CSV table of C-alpha atoms and ligand atoms in Angstrom, one decimal:
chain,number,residue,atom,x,y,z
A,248,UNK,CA,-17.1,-25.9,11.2
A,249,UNK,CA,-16.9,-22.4,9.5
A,250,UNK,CA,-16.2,-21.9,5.5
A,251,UNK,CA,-13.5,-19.0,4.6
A,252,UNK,CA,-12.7,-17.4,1.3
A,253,UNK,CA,-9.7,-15.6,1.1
A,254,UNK,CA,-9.0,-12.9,-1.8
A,255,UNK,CA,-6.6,-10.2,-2.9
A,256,UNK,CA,-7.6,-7.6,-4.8
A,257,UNK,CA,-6.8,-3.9,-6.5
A,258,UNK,CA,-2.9,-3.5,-6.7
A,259,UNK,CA,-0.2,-6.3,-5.1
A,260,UNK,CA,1.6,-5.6,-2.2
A,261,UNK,CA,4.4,-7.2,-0.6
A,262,UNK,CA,3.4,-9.0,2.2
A,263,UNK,CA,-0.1,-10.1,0.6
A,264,UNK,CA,1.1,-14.1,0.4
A,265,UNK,CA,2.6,-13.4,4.2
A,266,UNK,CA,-0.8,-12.8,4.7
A,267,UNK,CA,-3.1,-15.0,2.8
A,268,UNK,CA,-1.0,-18.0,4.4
A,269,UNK,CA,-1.8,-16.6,8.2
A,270,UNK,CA,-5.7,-16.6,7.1
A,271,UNK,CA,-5.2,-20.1,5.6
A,272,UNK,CA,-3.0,-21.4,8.3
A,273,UNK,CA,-4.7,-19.9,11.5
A,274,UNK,CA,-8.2,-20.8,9.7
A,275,UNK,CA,-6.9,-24.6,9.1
A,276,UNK,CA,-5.7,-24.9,13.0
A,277,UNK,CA,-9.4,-23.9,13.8
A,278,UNK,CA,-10.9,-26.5,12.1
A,279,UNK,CA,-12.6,-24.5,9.5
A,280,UNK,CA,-12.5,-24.7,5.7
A,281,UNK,CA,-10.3,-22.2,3.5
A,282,UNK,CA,-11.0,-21.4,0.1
A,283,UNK,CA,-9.1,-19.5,-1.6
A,284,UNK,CA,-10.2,-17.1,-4.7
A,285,UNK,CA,-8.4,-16.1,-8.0
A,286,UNK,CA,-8.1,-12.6,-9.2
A,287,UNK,CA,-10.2,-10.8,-6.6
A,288,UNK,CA,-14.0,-9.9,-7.3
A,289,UNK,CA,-13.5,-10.7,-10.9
A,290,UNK,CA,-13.0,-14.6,-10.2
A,291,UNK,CA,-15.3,-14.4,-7.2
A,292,UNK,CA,-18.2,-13.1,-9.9
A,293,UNK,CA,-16.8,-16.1,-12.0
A,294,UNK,CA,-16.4,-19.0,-9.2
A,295,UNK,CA,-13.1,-19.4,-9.3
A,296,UNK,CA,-13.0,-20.3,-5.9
A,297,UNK,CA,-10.1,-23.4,-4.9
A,298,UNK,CA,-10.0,-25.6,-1.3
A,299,UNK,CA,-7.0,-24.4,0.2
A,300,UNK,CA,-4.7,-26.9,2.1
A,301,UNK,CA,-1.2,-26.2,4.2
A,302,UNK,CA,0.5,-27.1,0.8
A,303,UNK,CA,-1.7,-24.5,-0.7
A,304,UNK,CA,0.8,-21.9,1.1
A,305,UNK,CA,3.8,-23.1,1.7
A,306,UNK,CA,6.9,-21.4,0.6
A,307,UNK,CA,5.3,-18.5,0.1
A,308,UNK,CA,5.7,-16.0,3.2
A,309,UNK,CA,8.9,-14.5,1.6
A,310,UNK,CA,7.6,-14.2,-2.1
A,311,UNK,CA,6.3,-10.5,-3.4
A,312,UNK,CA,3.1,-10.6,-5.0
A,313,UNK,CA,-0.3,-12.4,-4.6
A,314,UNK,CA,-0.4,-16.1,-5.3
A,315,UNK,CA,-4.0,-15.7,-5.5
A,316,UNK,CA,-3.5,-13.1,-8.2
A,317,UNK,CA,-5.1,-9.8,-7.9
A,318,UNK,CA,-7.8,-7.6,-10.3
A,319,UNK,CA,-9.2,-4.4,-10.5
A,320,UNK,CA,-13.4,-5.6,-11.5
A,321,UNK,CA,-15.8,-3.3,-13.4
A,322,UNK,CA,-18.7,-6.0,-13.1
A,323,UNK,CA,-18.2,-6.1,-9.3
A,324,UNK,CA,-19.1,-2.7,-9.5
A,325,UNK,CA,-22.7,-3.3,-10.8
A,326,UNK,CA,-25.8,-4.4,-8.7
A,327,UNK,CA,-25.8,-7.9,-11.0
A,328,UNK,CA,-21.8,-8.3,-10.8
A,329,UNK,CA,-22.5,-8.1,-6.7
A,330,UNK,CA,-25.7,-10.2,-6.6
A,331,UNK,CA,-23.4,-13.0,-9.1
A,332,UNK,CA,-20.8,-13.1,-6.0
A,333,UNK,CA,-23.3,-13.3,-3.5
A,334,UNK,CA,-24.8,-16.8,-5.2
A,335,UNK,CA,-20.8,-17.8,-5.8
A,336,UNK,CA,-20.3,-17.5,-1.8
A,337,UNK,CA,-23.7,-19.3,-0.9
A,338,UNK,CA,-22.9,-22.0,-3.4
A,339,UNK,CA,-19.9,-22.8,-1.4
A,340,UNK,CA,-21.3,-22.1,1.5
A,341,UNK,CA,-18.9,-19.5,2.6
A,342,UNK,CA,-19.9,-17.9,6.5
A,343,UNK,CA,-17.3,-15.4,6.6
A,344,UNK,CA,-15.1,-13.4,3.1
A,345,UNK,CA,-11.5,-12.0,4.0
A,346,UNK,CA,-10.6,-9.7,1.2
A,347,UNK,CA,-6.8,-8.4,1.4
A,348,UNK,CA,-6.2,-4.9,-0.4
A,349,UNK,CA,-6.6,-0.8,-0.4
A,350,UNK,CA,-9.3,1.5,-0.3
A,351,UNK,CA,-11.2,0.4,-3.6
A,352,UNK,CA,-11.2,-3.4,-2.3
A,353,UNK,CA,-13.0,-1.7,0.7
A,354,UNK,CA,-15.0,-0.2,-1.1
A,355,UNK,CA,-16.3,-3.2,-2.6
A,356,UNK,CA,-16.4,-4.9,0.9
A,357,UNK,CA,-18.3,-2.7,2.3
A,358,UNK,CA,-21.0,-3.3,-0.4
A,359,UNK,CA,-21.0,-6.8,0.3
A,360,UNK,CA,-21.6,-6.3,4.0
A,361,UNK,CA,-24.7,-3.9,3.0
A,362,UNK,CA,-26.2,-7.1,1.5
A,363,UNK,CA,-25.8,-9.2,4.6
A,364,UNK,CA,-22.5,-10.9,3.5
A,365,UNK,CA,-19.6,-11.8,6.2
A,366,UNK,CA,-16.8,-9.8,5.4
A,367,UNK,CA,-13.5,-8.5,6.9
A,368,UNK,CA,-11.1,-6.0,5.5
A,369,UNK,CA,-6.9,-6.4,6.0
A,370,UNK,CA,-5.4,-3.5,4.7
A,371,UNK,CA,-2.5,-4.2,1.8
A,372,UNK,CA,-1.4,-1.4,-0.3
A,373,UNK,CA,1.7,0.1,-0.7
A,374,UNK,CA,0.3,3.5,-0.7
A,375,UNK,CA,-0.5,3.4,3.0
A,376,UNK,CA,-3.2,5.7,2.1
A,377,UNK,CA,-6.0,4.1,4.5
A,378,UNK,CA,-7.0,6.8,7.5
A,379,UNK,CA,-7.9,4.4,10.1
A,380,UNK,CA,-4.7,2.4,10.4
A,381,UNK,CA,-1.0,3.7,11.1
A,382,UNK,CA,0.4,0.4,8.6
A,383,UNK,CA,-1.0,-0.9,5.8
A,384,UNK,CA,0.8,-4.1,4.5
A,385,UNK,CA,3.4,-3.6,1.8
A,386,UNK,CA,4.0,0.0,2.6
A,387,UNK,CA,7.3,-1.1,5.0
A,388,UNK,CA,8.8,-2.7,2.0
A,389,UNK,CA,8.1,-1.0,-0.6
A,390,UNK,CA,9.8,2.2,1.5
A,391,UNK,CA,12.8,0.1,1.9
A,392,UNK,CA,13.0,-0.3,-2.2
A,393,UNK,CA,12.9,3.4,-2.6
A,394,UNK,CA,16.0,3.5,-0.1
A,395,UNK,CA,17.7,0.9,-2.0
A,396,UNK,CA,16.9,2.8,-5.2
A,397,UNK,CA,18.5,6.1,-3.5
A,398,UNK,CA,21.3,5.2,-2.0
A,399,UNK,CA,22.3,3.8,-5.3
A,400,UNK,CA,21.0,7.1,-7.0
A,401,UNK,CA,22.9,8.8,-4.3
A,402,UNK,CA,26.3,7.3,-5.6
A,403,UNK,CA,25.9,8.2,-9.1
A,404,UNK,CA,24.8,11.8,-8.9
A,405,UNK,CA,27.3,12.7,-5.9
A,406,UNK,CA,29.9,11.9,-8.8
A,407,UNK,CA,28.6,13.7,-11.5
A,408,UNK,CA,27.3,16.4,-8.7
A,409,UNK,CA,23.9,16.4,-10.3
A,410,UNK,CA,20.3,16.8,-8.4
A,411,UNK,CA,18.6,13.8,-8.6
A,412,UNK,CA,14.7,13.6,-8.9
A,413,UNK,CA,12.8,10.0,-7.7
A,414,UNK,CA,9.2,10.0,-8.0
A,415,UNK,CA,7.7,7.6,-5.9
A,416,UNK,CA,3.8,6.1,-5.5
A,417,UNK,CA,1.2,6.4,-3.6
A,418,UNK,CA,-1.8,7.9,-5.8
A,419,UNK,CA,-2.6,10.7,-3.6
A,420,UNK,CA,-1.1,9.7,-0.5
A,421,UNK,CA,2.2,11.1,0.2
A,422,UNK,CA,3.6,8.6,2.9
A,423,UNK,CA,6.1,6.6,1.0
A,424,UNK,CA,7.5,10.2,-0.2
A,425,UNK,CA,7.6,11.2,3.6
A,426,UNK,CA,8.8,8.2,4.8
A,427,UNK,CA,11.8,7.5,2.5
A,428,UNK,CA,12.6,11.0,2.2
A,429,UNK,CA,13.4,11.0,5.7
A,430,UNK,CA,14.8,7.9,6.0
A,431,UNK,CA,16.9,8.7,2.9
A,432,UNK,CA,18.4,11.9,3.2
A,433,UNK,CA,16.7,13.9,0.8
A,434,UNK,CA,16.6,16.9,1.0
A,435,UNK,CA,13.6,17.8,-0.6
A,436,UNK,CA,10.2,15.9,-0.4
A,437,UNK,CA,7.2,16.9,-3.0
A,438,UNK,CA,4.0,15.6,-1.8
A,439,UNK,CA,0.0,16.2,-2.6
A,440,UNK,CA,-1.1,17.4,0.4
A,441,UNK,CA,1.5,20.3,0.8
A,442,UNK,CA,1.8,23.2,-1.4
A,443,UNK,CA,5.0,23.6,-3.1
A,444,UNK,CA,6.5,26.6,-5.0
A,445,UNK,CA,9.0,25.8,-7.9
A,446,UNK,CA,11.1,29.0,-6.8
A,447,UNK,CA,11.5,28.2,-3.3
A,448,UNK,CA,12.7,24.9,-4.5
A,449,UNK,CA,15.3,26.3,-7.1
A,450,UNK,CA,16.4,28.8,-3.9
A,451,UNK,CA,17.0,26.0,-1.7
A,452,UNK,CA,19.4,24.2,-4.2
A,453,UNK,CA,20.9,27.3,-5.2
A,454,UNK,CA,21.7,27.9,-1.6
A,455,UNK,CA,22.9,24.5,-0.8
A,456,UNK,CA,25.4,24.8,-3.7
A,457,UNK,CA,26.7,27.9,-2.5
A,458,UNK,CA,27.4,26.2,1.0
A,459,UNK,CA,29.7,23.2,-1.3
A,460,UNK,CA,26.7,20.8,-1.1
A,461,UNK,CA,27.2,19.4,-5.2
A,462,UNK,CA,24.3,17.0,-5.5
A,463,UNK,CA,20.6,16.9,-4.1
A,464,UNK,CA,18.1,14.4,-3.7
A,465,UNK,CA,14.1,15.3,-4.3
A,466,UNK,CA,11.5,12.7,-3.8
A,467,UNK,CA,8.3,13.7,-5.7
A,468,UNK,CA,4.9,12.0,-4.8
A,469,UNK,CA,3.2,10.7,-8.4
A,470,UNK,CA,0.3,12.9,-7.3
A,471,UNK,CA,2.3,15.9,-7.7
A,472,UNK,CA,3.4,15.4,-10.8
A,473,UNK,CA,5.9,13.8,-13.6
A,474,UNK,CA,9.6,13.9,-12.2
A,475,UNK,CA,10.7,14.7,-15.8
A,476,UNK,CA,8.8,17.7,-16.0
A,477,UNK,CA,10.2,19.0,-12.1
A,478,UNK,CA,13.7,17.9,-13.2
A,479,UNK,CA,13.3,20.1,-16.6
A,480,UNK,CA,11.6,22.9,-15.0
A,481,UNK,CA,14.7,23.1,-12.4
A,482,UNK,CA,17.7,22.7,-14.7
A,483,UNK,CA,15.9,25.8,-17.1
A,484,UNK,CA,15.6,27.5,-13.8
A,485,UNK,CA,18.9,26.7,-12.2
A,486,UNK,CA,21.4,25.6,-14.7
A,487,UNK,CA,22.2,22.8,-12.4
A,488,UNK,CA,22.6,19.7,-14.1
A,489,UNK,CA,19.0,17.0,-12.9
A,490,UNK,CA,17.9,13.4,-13.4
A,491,UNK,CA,14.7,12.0,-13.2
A,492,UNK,CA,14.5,8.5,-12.6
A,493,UNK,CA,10.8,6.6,-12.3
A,494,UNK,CA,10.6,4.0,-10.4
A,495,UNK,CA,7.3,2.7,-10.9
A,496,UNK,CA,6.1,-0.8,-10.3
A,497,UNK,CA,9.7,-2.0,-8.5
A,498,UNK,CA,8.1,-0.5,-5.8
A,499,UNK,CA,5.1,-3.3,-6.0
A,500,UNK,CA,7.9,-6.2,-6.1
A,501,UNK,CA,10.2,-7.8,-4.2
A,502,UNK,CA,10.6,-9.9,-0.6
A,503,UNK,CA,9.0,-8.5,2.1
A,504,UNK,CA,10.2,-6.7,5.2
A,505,UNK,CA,10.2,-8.7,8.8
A,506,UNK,CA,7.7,-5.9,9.5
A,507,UNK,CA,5.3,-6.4,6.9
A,508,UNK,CA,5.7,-10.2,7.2
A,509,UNK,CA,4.6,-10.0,11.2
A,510,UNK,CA,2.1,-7.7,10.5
A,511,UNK,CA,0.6,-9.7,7.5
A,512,UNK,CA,0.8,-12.7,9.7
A,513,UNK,CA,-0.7,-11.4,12.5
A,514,UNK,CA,-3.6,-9.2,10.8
A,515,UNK,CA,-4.4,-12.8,9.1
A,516,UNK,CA,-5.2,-14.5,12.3
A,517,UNK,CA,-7.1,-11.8,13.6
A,518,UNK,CA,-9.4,-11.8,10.4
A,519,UNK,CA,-10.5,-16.1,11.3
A,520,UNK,CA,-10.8,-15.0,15.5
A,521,UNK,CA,-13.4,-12.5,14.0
A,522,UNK,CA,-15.1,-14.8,11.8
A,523,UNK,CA,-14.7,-17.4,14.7
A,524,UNK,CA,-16.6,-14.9,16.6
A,525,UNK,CA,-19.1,-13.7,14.1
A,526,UNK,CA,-17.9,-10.3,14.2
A,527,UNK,CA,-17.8,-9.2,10.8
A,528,UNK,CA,-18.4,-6.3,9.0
A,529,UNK,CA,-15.0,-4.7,10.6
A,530,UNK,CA,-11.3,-4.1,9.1
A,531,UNK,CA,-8.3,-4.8,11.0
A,532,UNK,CA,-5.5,-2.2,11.9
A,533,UNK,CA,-2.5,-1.0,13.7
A,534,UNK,CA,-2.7,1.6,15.7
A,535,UNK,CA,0.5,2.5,18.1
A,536,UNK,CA,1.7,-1.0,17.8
A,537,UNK,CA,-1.6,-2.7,18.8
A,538,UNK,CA,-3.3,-4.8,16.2
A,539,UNK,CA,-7.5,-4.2,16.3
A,540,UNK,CA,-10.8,-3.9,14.5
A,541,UNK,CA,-12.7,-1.4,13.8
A,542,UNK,CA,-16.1,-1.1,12.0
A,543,UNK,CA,-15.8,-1.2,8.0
A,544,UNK,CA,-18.4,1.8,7.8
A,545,UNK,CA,-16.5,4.3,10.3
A,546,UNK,CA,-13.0,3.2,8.8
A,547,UNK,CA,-13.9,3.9,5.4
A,548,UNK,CA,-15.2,7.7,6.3
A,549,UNK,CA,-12.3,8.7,8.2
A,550,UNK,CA,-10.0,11.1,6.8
A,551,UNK,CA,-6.3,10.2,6.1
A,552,UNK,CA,-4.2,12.5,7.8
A,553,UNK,CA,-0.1,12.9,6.5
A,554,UNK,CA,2.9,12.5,8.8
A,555,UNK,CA,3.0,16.0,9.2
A,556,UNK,CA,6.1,16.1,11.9
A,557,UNK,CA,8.1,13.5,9.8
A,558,UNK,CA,7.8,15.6,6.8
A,559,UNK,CA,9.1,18.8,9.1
A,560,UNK,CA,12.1,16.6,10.4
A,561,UNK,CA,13.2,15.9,6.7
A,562,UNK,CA,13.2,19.5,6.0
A,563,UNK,CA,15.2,20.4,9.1
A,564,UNK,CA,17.4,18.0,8.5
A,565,UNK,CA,18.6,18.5,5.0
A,566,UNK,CA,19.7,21.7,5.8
B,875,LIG,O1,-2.4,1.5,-5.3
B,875,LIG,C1,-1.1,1.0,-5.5
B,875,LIG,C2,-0.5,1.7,-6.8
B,875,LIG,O2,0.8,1.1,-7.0
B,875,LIG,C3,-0.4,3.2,-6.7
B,875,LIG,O3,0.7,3.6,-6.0
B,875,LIG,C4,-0.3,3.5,-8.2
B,875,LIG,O4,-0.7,4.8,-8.5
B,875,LIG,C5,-1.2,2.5,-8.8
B,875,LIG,O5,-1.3,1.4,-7.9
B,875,LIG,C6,-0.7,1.9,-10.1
B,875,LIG,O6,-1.7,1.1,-10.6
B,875,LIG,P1,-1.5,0.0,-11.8
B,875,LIG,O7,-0.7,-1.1,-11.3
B,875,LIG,O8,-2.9,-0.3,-12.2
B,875,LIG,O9,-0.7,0.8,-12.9
């Protein structure tokens, strides 16, 4: 019989308890042992480690957040913080770690797995910022919140014919600007990885109010910039009348999507078949609707690229 540890760590996603539930669940069916671990690294380093049970996640696939709580650890990222949750694993005789997060949790994975320790990666971010999958989970849903948050946007400054300005997450990632730009109409999307010029911007508006079009949406990427400063910058610059609205950690919250739910459930199960299989050392993806692994190393050194023909589309589209 095998021994799991499940844990979440860096920032919550929607989708994470979906997910934790199909490592438990799956693991349970097995036959093998679930533990699961508070607050990430930090209460791995500390042994906060509990036996899991099917009670342990019931009601839960619907709920945002982590019920295993999440934390971002500076003593996992010393030599003696690592060494600390190496002896809390072989104390409870853990043979395989599933740690559920972004790039930084990774990270810390992939130190773990330098010194000989079991571990498997499952992406959950809402940045969708890894390179080596298409989905991460939590990036579905919290693209849906920023529709929500436009369309109601949408409402209030087609009445008052004013350009509204949403910044979004994503660190330095622009996908969730991309992807609800597009799927929200705007008609201008401001991300890191493309350079931007304030004038062209003001031209564009300026045009589209001469053709009769009264209000605009812009979705700014947080690693552009602050969407107070862009909305200031184009009201001096345009004398049209902008908003900016932040909306921050809403985009963290909330139910998740079918989509990230499936994808949380089935990435879960795949993490105990690879643990069943003593293939470790790898993070799980999607890649063109296929779920697989790939080798923690490679995945972490691949370079994200952005959806370069989506962010065309929006463009063609607003006009
Ligand atoms: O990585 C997820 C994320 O929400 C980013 O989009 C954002 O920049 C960051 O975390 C915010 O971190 P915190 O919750 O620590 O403020």
């Amino acid at each position: 019989m095998k021994t799991i540890a499940v844990l979440t760590s860096g920032g919550d996603a929607p989708g994470m308890n979906a997910a934790i539930r199909a490592v438990a669940r799956y693991a349970m069916h097995k036959g093998c042992k679930v533990y699961g671990v508070n607050r990430g690294y930090r209460g791995l380093i500390e042994g906060d480690l509990e036996e899991m049970n099917l009670l342990s996640v019931c009601d839960i696939i619907h709920r945002g957040g982590t019920i295993l709580r999440s934390a971002r650890s500076e003593e996992f990222m010393t030599v003696e913080g690592r060494n600390q949750a190496a002896t809390v694993l072989k104390i409870f005789g853990v043979d395989g770690l599933v740690v559920i997060g972004g790039d930084g949790t990774f990270r810390g994975a992939r130190e773990l797995s330098n010194m000989g320790i079991p571990t498997i990666g499952i992406p959950g971010t809402i940045d969708n910022d890894l390179a080596y999958t298409d989905y991460t989970i939590g990036f579905d849903t919290a693209v849906n919140t920023v529709l929500d948050a436009i369309g109601k946007l949408r409402d209030t400054s087609s009445s008052h014919e004013r350009v509204s300005i949403i910044e979004v997450m994503g660190r330095n990632c622009g996908d969730i600007a991309v992807f609800s730009g597009l799927a929200g109409g705007a008609e201008k999307v401001i991300i890191p990885e493309i350079d931007w010029n304030i004038d062209e911007i003001c031209k564009d508006l300026l045009k589209s109010k001469n053709k009769g079009k009264m209000q605009s949406i812009i979705i700014l990427s947080e690693g552009v910039g602050k969407a107070q400063d862009l909305a200031d910058q184009i009201s001096e610059k345009t004398r049209m009348e902008c908003r900016a609205t932040v909306l921050g950690h809403i985009q963290r919250g909330g139910s998740p999507t079918g989509f990230d739910r499936v994808l949380a459930s089935k990435m879960g199960a795949k993490a105990v078949q690879l643990i069943m299989e003593d293939k470790t050392s790898r993070v799980i993806g999607i890649k063109d609707n296929n779920i697989f692994d790939m080798d923690i190393y490679e995945a972490l050194e691949m370079e994200k690229t952005f959806p370069e023909g989506l962010y065309e589309l929006t463009d063609i589209l607003s006009n």
